[in-house]
Amino acid sequence: MLDHAVAEDLLPLSTEAAGVYLFGENFEEIIGLLRRGITAMAAAEPFRRLTIPPVISRRTIERAGYVGSFPQLLGTVHSYPGDGRSWGKLSPLVESGGDWYRDHTISDVVLLPAACYPVYPTLEGRELAGPARFHVDATCFRQEASSETGRLRSFRMVELVTAGTPDHCASWRERWLARVGEWLSAAGLSVSVEVADDPFFGPGRKLFQEAQRLQELKFELRVAVSGDTVQAIASANYHKEHFGEVFEFTAGGEVGHTACTAFGLERIALALINAHGPAVRDWPAEVVAVLGGTGA
Amino acid sequence: MLDHAVAEDLLPLSTEAAGVYLFGENFEEIIGLLRRGITAMAAAEPFRRLTIPPVISRRTIERAGYVGSFPQLLGTVHSYPGDGRSWGKLSPLVESGGDWYRDHTISDVVLLPAACYPVYPTLEGRELAGPARFHVDATCFRQEASSETGRLRSFRMVELVTAGTPDHCASWRERWLARVGEWLSAAGLSVSVEVADDPFFGPGRKLFQEAQRLQELKFELRVAVSGDTVQAIASANYHKEHFGEVFEFTAGGEVGHTACTAFGLERIALALINAHGPAVRDWPAEVVAVLGGTGA
């Protein structure tokens, strides 16, 4: 990375925690462009917009199946349950570098692993009169082990989500996969679209991944984010009846299906910086226009 | 709260976790207005803008003294350190409602308790040639016990922060305390400015609070956020040499001082809703103009 780019806050700033960055104005200008572009693409459908906090009910995440599938990525939130008097015995450990957190207990919230999870409980027990659509924006957390460029632990994700019949969800996902690929390509990125799987964990891992691939439930849009490092910067997913069964919503009298398309904002920004340089002011005007939804 | 306001997403939506809300478009319109207004007020000084993630290095928070002072509010982030094979023994506990998290260990990050903490390490070891200024925006978390209106656990905070000499910091804090009070009053809120203290925890609590009040280090701007419930919606704070000592930065050859003014975005929004009603479209035009920084 270029020294002047670091000096001018063009690139994310490292912190004492790996994979956790601060973002300056230029980087946020890119994030803002992406948000406007996604909003412009979404204008053709009546999405309900929701801003989602970075923590979520632990029970929601347990019910949604995340703990069973991706426990290695989940950050649980713990806190001190005692009173001030009992803290008096632990407080000297802060200064001495001891385990002041040894009496901490798990709380009722966890870090949000993907932006869409909070929307499914809003449909709980409902029969959907027509397709439901959500446009959500959140900062997510995944306890990633790698320190590869773009593999942030704290990162922002915009998702477009729909719930409805199987036919609706399947064709909606196909349409958005194409639409997002066109948008990223028009912004000068070299995109490959690939059938993908999720990082399931534990004994059933290979079986789940194989089933997911066979059914083509997940497509990733992959782009170089730095040199030869290629990562998924967006994805389009069909969850079938998974969330409908858990949260008991229906469409046309049958278990509701869901699908989503997800945008990894920092990764898209890094891919754009990799392709066009760190400063937005130096990018081709048509790239800026396409990204922000004001171009062709 | 009015039924139509809930139906139209005018108000925050509850989730399965107390004090954690989803926010619809009208509420975000208020948040956006506030952000623009703060940016307009800040235009007279050269602030460095940084977007801050909702997690922060645990070591930074330990060094900054937060654990020693407010352990009861801190959310620590824990994760599963084992491999897929060992998870096989825990995974049945997810379905059965057991303690699948029993082998979780504390990680190197905690939830961010206030927006300004990540800026102090960026000054580490430096002699400041002149005042440093930061404009930061973050989602914070505090493990609050209460479910009183406005006492959110996950909430957004904008902070203006400065570091420099004692004289600079003291007069800067005084100026911003007055400026923010004028802004909120001009927006039709009935503001009381009061010397305040922080919720220190443990045996030394009363002593710390008394010292803080005697030195008038913290002022809160208090407004009714719902009926008779009055809360601090903004504050102006002088930390003296606290962060300069910890992070070893200097100004004029002496230990650097710091000050900040903090805006609780959801609380200001709730106070405005309490004063003017839930829908921005029904607010007086001059209130909207003042808030967004385009009015008198």
XYZ file of C-alpha atoms in Angstrom:
592
model
C 0.000 0.000 0.000
C 1.237 3.488 -0.799
C 2.590 5.661 2.001
C 0.788 8.785 0.868
C -2.466 6.826 0.831
C -1.983 5.860 4.462
C -0.997 9.407 5.407
C -4.120 10.824 3.781
C -6.483 8.289 5.391
C -7.256 6.869 1.945
C -6.946 3.321 3.236
C -8.343 1.630 6.356
C -6.254 2.280 9.493
C -5.073 -0.708 11.494
C -5.866 -0.921 15.200
C -4.443 -3.006 18.051
C -6.908 -5.762 17.041
C -6.214 -7.693 13.806
C -8.992 -7.428 11.229
C -10.554 -4.378 12.944
C -10.003 -1.071 11.145
C -10.872 2.616 11.357
C -12.061 4.284 8.157
C -11.275 7.800 6.951
C -13.269 10.093 4.711
C -12.089 8.818 1.331
C -12.888 5.222 2.222
C -16.285 6.313 3.536
C -16.910 8.140 0.279
C -16.592 4.769 -1.460
C -18.903 3.130 1.085
C -21.413 5.952 0.537
C -21.251 5.499 -3.249
C -21.930 1.786 -2.882
C -24.876 2.397 -0.588
C -26.383 4.857 -3.066
C -25.814 2.469 -5.958
C -27.501 -0.422 -4.144
C -30.406 1.849 -3.201
C -30.764 2.886 -6.842
C -30.796 -0.762 -7.994
C -33.351 -1.621 -5.302
C -35.710 1.217 -6.302
C -37.717 -1.033 -8.651
C -39.024 -3.158 -5.761
C -40.792 -2.109 -2.529
C -38.096 -2.981 0.026
C -38.652 -2.196 3.693
C -35.459 -0.530 4.864
C -34.122 -1.348 8.301
C -30.924 -0.316 10.034
C -29.664 -3.232 12.085
C -27.517 -2.985 15.232
C -24.249 -4.949 15.504
C -25.592 -7.225 18.252
C -28.524 -9.623 18.042
C -30.480 -11.779 20.450
C -28.553 -14.983 21.133
C -31.803 -16.916 21.042
C -32.548 -15.663 17.514
C -29.123 -16.851 16.348
C -29.513 -20.211 18.080
C -32.939 -20.726 16.506
C -31.710 -19.614 13.089
C -29.184 -22.448 13.099
C -26.052 -20.301 13.029
C -24.542 -21.813 16.173
C -25.044 -25.327 14.844
C -23.404 -24.495 11.510
C -20.746 -21.806 12.112
C -19.846 -21.803 15.840
C -16.195 -21.015 15.044
C -17.152 -17.610 13.565
C -19.565 -16.460 16.259
C -18.620 -13.853 18.839
C -20.666 -14.257 22.016
C -21.058 -11.279 24.360
C -20.311 -11.795 28.037
C -20.584 -9.471 30.998
C -19.978 -9.213 34.722
C -23.052 -10.306 36.688
C -21.835 -9.388 40.172
C -22.226 -6.293 42.332
C -19.739 -3.555 43.165
C -18.681 -5.254 46.385
C -17.736 -8.524 44.715
C -15.967 -6.608 41.920
C -13.613 -5.288 44.602
C -11.919 -8.710 44.651
C -11.437 -8.770 40.876
C -10.482 -5.160 40.230
C -6.815 -5.557 41.279
C -6.495 -8.065 38.406
C -7.010 -5.278 35.862
C -3.774 -3.553 36.897
C -1.807 -6.759 37.342
C -2.831 -8.197 33.974
C -4.791 -11.039 35.553
C -8.075 -12.607 34.453
C -10.470 -9.931 35.702
C -13.087 -11.488 33.393
C -13.038 -14.891 35.118
C -16.521 -14.466 36.624
C -18.056 -13.123 33.389
C -21.100 -14.999 32.135
C -22.653 -15.244 28.696
C -25.302 -12.614 27.960
C -28.487 -12.738 25.897
C -26.806 -11.134 22.858
C -24.125 -12.159 20.368
C -22.343 -10.211 17.654
C -24.356 -10.071 14.450
C -22.807 -12.486 11.922
C -24.849 -11.366 8.874
C -27.140 -8.416 8.278
C -30.270 -10.405 7.418
C -30.813 -12.419 10.613
C -32.972 -9.883 12.472
C -35.567 -9.711 9.695
C -36.770 -13.314 9.909
C -38.284 -13.004 13.422
C -40.312 -10.001 12.156
C -42.188 -12.506 9.949
C -42.786 -15.000 12.753
C -46.081 -16.863 12.519
C -47.338 -14.827 9.546
C -48.937 -15.899 6.272
C -47.363 -13.598 3.680
C -49.974 -12.005 1.406
C -47.251 -11.412 -1.184
C -43.453 -11.385 -1.234
C -41.811 -9.612 1.714
C -38.711 -7.556 0.910
C -36.106 -6.031 3.215
C -33.136 -3.789 2.575
C -30.820 -3.996 5.567
C -27.509 -2.429 6.489
C -25.353 -3.540 9.413
C -21.864 -3.972 10.790
C -21.187 -7.688 11.167
C -18.554 -9.647 13.054
C -16.925 -12.971 12.309
C -14.094 -14.440 14.317
C -11.928 -15.069 11.238
C -8.487 -16.536 11.891
C -6.795 -15.139 8.801
C -5.226 -11.721 8.476
C -5.396 -11.807 4.665
C -6.390 -8.474 3.048
C -10.159 -8.166 2.985
C -10.697 -10.820 5.648
C -11.932 -8.347 8.251
C -13.473 -9.466 11.514
C -15.663 -6.351 11.751
C -17.188 -5.371 8.411
C -20.256 -3.777 6.875
C -22.819 -5.690 4.892
C -25.859 -4.535 2.959
C -28.393 -7.221 2.156
C -31.506 -7.354 0.056
C -33.744 -10.103 1.379
C -36.994 -11.567 0.190
C -39.465 -14.096 1.570
C -42.258 -15.746 -0.395
C -43.013 -18.801 -2.496
C -40.256 -21.069 -3.871
C -40.828 -19.787 -7.419
C -40.610 -16.164 -6.334
C -37.432 -16.706 -4.312
C -35.667 -18.750 -6.987
C -36.319 -16.276 -9.790
C -35.642 -13.253 -7.530
C -32.249 -14.693 -6.589
C -31.398 -15.400 -10.249
C -32.351 -11.862 -11.272
C -30.306 -10.230 -8.495
C -27.279 -12.422 -9.148
C -27.233 -11.148 -12.737
C -27.962 -7.552 -11.730
C -25.145 -7.357 -9.162
C -22.680 -8.987 -11.559
C -23.516 -6.348 -14.197
C -23.124 -3.519 -11.695
C -19.700 -4.664 -10.514
C -18.514 -5.347 -14.065
C -19.689 -1.932 -15.243
C -17.609 -0.466 -12.398
C -14.520 -1.955 -14.016
C -14.142 -5.061 -11.863
C -13.300 -8.447 -13.316
C -15.958 -10.635 -11.707
C -16.194 -14.413 -11.671
C -19.493 -15.943 -10.576
C -19.118 -19.293 -8.859
C -21.197 -21.868 -7.058
C -20.012 -21.770 -3.469
C -20.559 -23.218 -0.028
C -20.520 -21.851 3.490
C -17.780 -22.619 6.067
C -19.741 -25.263 7.995
C -17.935 -26.600 11.068
C -17.773 -29.946 12.801
C -18.442 -33.539 11.777
C -21.223 -32.882 9.214
C -19.242 -30.179 7.403
C -18.479 -31.930 4.099
C -21.965 -33.311 3.751
C -23.569 -29.886 4.238
C -21.180 -28.234 1.803
C -21.779 -30.889 -0.833
C -25.551 -30.607 -0.497
C -25.334 -26.829 -0.731
C -23.236 -27.016 -3.903
C -25.359 -29.685 -5.534
C -28.463 -27.584 -5.087
C -26.626 -24.412 -6.154
C -27.944 -22.545 -3.123
C -25.043 -20.093 -2.931
C -23.347 -18.098 -5.677
C -20.404 -15.863 -4.953
C -19.162 -12.932 -7.017
C -15.390 -13.058 -6.735
C -12.949 -10.266 -7.485
C -9.296 -9.526 -6.707
C -9.197 -7.340 -3.607
C -5.404 -7.011 -3.547
C -2.848 -8.359 -6.033
C -3.624 -12.059 -6.458
C -5.963 -12.293 -3.477
C -9.419 -13.069 -4.847
C -12.382 -12.929 -2.478
C -16.166 -13.067 -2.556
C -17.311 -9.440 -2.526
C -21.002 -10.233 -2.953
C -23.223 -13.294 -2.947
C -26.708 -14.407 -3.908
C -28.274 -17.093 -1.756
C -31.389 -19.217 -1.744
C -32.165 -20.587 1.730
C -35.175 -22.631 0.612
C -37.514 -23.359 3.562
C -34.853 -23.007 6.281
C -36.007 -19.732 7.852
C -39.690 -20.344 7.078
C -39.583 -23.552 9.097
C -37.725 -22.023 12.029
C -39.808 -18.853 12.238
C -43.024 -20.490 11.030
C -44.084 -18.131 8.275
C -45.928 -19.254 5.166
C -46.549 -18.070 1.615
C -49.459 -19.397 -0.440
C -50.296 -21.714 2.458
C -46.910 -23.506 2.263
C -43.762 -23.003 4.337
C -42.204 -19.699 3.255
C -38.910 -19.672 1.363
C -36.281 -16.942 1.506
C -33.422 -15.618 -0.590
C -30.944 -12.802 -0.233
C -28.201 -10.961 -2.015
C -25.367 -9.669 0.156
C -22.830 -6.920 -0.495
C -19.569 -6.862 1.472
C -18.981 -3.117 1.481
C -15.339 -3.062 2.611
C -14.406 -5.845 0.203
C -16.083 -4.108 -2.742
C -14.276 -0.903 -1.743
C -10.934 -2.747 -1.538
C -11.546 -4.339 -4.947
C -12.276 -0.896 -6.407
C -9.137 0.554 -4.801
C -7.185 -2.387 -6.219
C -8.603 -1.684 -9.691
C -8.691 2.130 -9.763
C -6.350 3.387 -7.028
C -6.974 4.611 -3.478
C -8.452 8.085 -4.132
C -11.995 8.369 -5.511
C -11.030 11.727 -7.031
C -8.711 9.854 -9.426
C -11.277 7.280 -10.570
C -12.880 7.418 -14.040
C -16.052 9.518 -13.853
C -18.144 6.743 -15.420
C -17.043 4.299 -12.721
C -18.147 6.733 -10.018
C -21.447 7.316 -11.819
C -22.162 3.600 -12.297
C -21.324 2.814 -8.673
C -23.517 5.556 -7.289
C -26.432 4.602 -9.512
C -26.382 7.771 -11.620
C -24.557 6.255 -14.618
C -25.619 4.004 -17.488
C -46.544 5.029 21.586
C -49.032 5.397 18.732
C -50.099 2.296 16.813
C -49.857 3.954 13.418
C -46.324 5.065 14.254
C -45.314 1.479 14.954
C -47.059 0.241 11.817
C -45.252 2.780 9.662
C -41.805 2.058 11.158
C -41.725 5.575 12.594
C -40.434 4.276 15.906
C -37.658 1.812 16.752
C -38.760 -1.834 16.478
C -38.185 -4.094 19.475
C -36.260 -7.339 19.055
C -35.936 -10.472 21.180
C -33.155 -8.675 23.115
C -34.160 -5.838 25.476
C -32.565 -2.503 24.618
C -31.643 -3.627 21.075
C -33.782 -2.140 18.309
C -34.159 -2.094 14.531
C -34.649 1.320 12.908
C -36.901 2.175 9.958
C -36.577 4.915 7.368
C -38.251 7.734 9.286
C -36.091 7.194 12.331
C -33.001 7.058 10.121
C -34.081 10.322 8.515
C -33.788 11.891 11.982
C -30.394 10.251 12.542
C -29.255 11.567 9.151
C -30.441 15.098 10.004
C -28.502 15.008 13.268
C -25.358 13.809 11.529
C -25.600 16.616 8.968
C -26.212 19.181 11.702
C -23.200 18.057 13.721
C -21.064 18.092 10.578
C -22.215 21.655 9.842
C -21.353 22.771 13.396
C -17.962 21.073 13.133
C -17.098 22.774 9.822
C -15.304 25.664 11.545
C -12.547 23.381 12.863
C -10.306 20.903 10.989
C -11.606 17.625 12.399
C -10.235 14.336 11.117
C -13.255 12.149 10.440
C -13.108 8.477 11.290
C -15.744 5.783 11.145
C -15.271 3.464 14.088
C -16.276 -0.218 14.224
C -18.461 -1.545 17.076
C -15.645 -3.675 18.514
C -12.319 -2.494 19.879
C -9.099 -4.104 21.064
C -9.545 -5.355 24.626
C -6.052 -4.186 25.435
C -6.895 -0.618 24.378
C -9.923 -0.626 26.688
C -7.930 -2.113 29.566
C -5.191 0.506 29.131
C -7.726 3.325 28.812
C -9.044 2.488 32.276
C -12.570 1.524 31.238
C -12.431 -1.930 32.831
C -11.272 -0.482 36.123
C -14.031 2.129 36.186
C -17.089 0.655 34.422
C -16.734 -3.154 34.329
C -20.483 -3.603 34.811
C -21.212 -1.934 31.443
C -18.593 -3.684 29.327
C -19.492 -6.461 26.903
C -16.538 -8.789 26.328
C -16.431 -10.894 23.156
C -15.779 -14.600 23.500
C -15.371 -17.342 20.930
C -14.831 -21.053 20.496
C -11.127 -21.897 20.365
C -11.438 -25.611 19.534
C -11.423 -27.535 16.271
C -14.270 -29.170 14.360
C -13.650 -32.535 15.966
C -13.941 -31.243 19.546
C -17.017 -29.218 18.571
C -18.716 -32.521 17.786
C -19.087 -33.091 21.549
C -20.665 -29.678 22.124
C -22.905 -29.417 19.087
C -25.714 -31.610 20.511
C -26.074 -28.983 23.266
C -27.328 -26.435 20.730
C -30.456 -28.488 20.011
C -31.010 -29.548 23.618
C -30.681 -25.996 24.986
C -27.489 -26.819 26.886
C -24.411 -24.690 27.458
C -22.750 -25.097 24.043
C -20.643 -22.053 24.945
C -19.028 -23.663 27.985
C -15.584 -23.946 26.346
C -15.674 -20.404 24.927
C -12.733 -18.188 25.871
C -12.360 -14.432 25.956
C -11.085 -12.893 22.720
C -8.860 -9.883 22.047
C -11.839 -7.585 21.371
C -14.670 -6.113 23.425
C -17.741 -4.147 22.412
C -16.991 -0.466 21.968
C -18.375 1.438 24.997
C -17.892 4.973 23.593
C -16.999 6.267 20.144
C -13.820 8.121 21.131
C -11.681 5.292 22.546
C -10.017 4.218 19.278
C -8.617 7.704 18.593
C -6.283 7.923 21.593
C -3.958 5.104 20.471
C -3.527 6.932 17.116
C -1.729 9.657 19.119
C 0.513 7.236 21.003
C 3.993 8.562 21.743
C 3.510 11.754 19.723
C 4.248 15.380 20.562
C 1.284 17.305 19.152
C 2.385 20.278 17.056
C -1.052 21.834 17.595
C -4.452 20.639 18.783
C -5.590 17.297 17.330
C -9.268 17.021 16.446
C -11.372 13.980 15.590
C -14.968 13.589 14.469
C -16.019 10.001 15.088
C -19.200 8.019 14.564
C -19.838 4.562 16.002
C -22.372 2.115 17.364
C -21.634 1.580 21.041
C -22.745 -1.052 23.537
C -23.326 -0.871 27.254
C -24.741 -3.668 29.332
C -27.437 -1.475 30.904
C -29.814 -3.202 33.288
C -32.742 -0.854 32.801
C -35.365 -1.095 30.097
C -36.388 2.557 30.522
C -37.106 4.410 27.242
C -33.867 5.676 25.762
C -31.681 3.376 27.843
C -30.581 1.303 24.866
C -27.820 -1.259 25.110
C -26.816 -0.801 21.458
C -26.827 2.851 20.384
C -25.092 5.290 18.067
C -22.800 8.023 19.266
C -21.083 10.845 17.416
C -18.186 12.458 19.247
C -16.031 15.472 18.605
C -12.715 14.970 20.354
C -9.709 17.181 20.843
C -6.239 16.708 22.311
C -3.827 19.488 23.197
C -2.797 21.759 26.034
C -4.935 22.163 29.195
C -5.967 25.696 28.153
C -7.013 24.574 24.692
C -9.029 21.627 26.000
C -10.775 23.577 28.753
C -11.894 26.417 26.487
C -12.780 24.034 23.637
C -15.038 22.051 25.971
C -16.704 25.232 27.255
C -17.338 26.484 23.716
C -18.820 23.175 22.541
C -21.002 22.810 25.631
C -22.588 26.183 24.807
C -22.817 25.437 21.070
C -24.588 22.094 21.523
C -26.992 23.571 24.069
C -27.937 26.296 21.575
C -28.425 23.779 18.773
C -30.742 21.547 20.811
C -32.692 24.520 22.201
C -33.133 25.974 18.717
C -34.587 22.615 17.705
C -37.360 23.132 20.241
C -35.988 20.997 23.075
C -36.079 22.128 26.680
C -32.490 21.489 27.741
C -31.016 21.574 31.234
C -27.230 21.641 31.538
C -25.928 19.925 34.644
C -22.657 18.930 36.232
C -22.622 15.145 36.162
C -20.590 12.087 37.019
C -19.985 8.739 35.388
C -21.347 5.403 36.726
C -18.135 4.250 38.404
C -18.357 0.758 39.910
C -16.876 -0.902 42.952
C -15.426 0.301 46.250
C -13.945 3.626 45.014
C -17.157 4.669 43.267
C -18.294 7.571 45.485
C -14.826 9.048 45.725
C -14.380 9.091 41.945
C -17.794 10.601 41.373
C -17.225 13.310 43.950
C -13.837 14.217 42.474
C -15.355 14.348 38.994
C -18.163 16.663 40.151
C -15.893 18.930 42.179
C -13.665 19.494 39.153
C -16.685 19.885 36.848
C -15.197 17.431 34.364
C -18.526 16.274 32.955
C -21.546 18.295 31.868
C -24.690 16.623 30.608
C -27.396 18.143 28.443
C -30.622 16.637 29.726
C -33.956 16.521 27.925
C -37.221 14.589 28.295
C -37.066 11.596 25.941
C -40.531 10.290 26.829
C -43.131 11.822 29.151
C -41.363 12.512 32.447
C -38.265 10.474 31.627
C -35.365 12.900 31.410
C -32.018 11.631 30.119
C -28.634 12.942 29.068
C -28.801 13.253 25.270
C -25.383 14.875 24.899
C -22.393 15.630 27.101
C -19.213 17.696 27.151
C -16.262 16.206 28.981
C -12.788 17.223 30.015
C -10.562 14.217 30.720
C -7.543 16.282 31.807
C -4.316 14.257 31.458
C -5.954 10.821 31.707
C -5.508 9.676 28.081
C -2.267 11.616 27.589
C -0.675 9.717 30.444
C -1.908 6.328 29.295
C -1.035 6.782 25.621
C 1.983 8.982 26.271
C 1.301 11.921 23.994
C 2.352 15.459 24.781
C 1.392 19.019 23.832
C 3.777 21.924 24.373
C 6.187 19.478 25.983
C 3.706 18.578 28.776
C 1.388 15.579 29.089
C -1.432 16.052 26.567
C -4.959 16.779 27.759
C -8.172 15.733 25.991
C -11.795 16.772 25.869
C -14.831 15.586 23.949
C -18.439 16.363 23.250
C -20.707 13.376 22.710
C -24.084 13.137 20.970
C -26.390 10.202 21.746
C -28.145 9.959 18.385
C -31.045 7.707 19.358
C -31.726 9.700 22.532
C -31.721 13.013 20.662
C -34.062 11.439 18.096
C -36.375 10.177 20.864
C -36.371 13.611 22.513
C -37.319 15.197 19.180
C -40.080 12.635 18.642
C -41.303 13.357 22.173
C -41.360 17.097 21.418
C -42.551 17.159 17.787
C -44.204 13.795 17.076
C -42.955 10.628 15.361
C -42.965 11.704 11.680
C -40.340 14.166 10.450
C -42.785 15.262 7.718
C -44.988 16.777 10.480
C -42.195 18.732 12.196
C -41.904 22.527 11.912
C -39.721 23.390 8.914
C -37.420 25.570 11.038
C -36.756 22.681 13.420
C -35.736 20.464 10.503
C -33.548 23.260 9.100
C -31.832 23.965 12.431
C -31.192 20.269 13.079
C -29.708 19.657 9.654
C -27.489 22.718 9.856
C -29.235 24.678 7.096
C -31.286 26.944 9.411
C -30.473 30.007 11.501
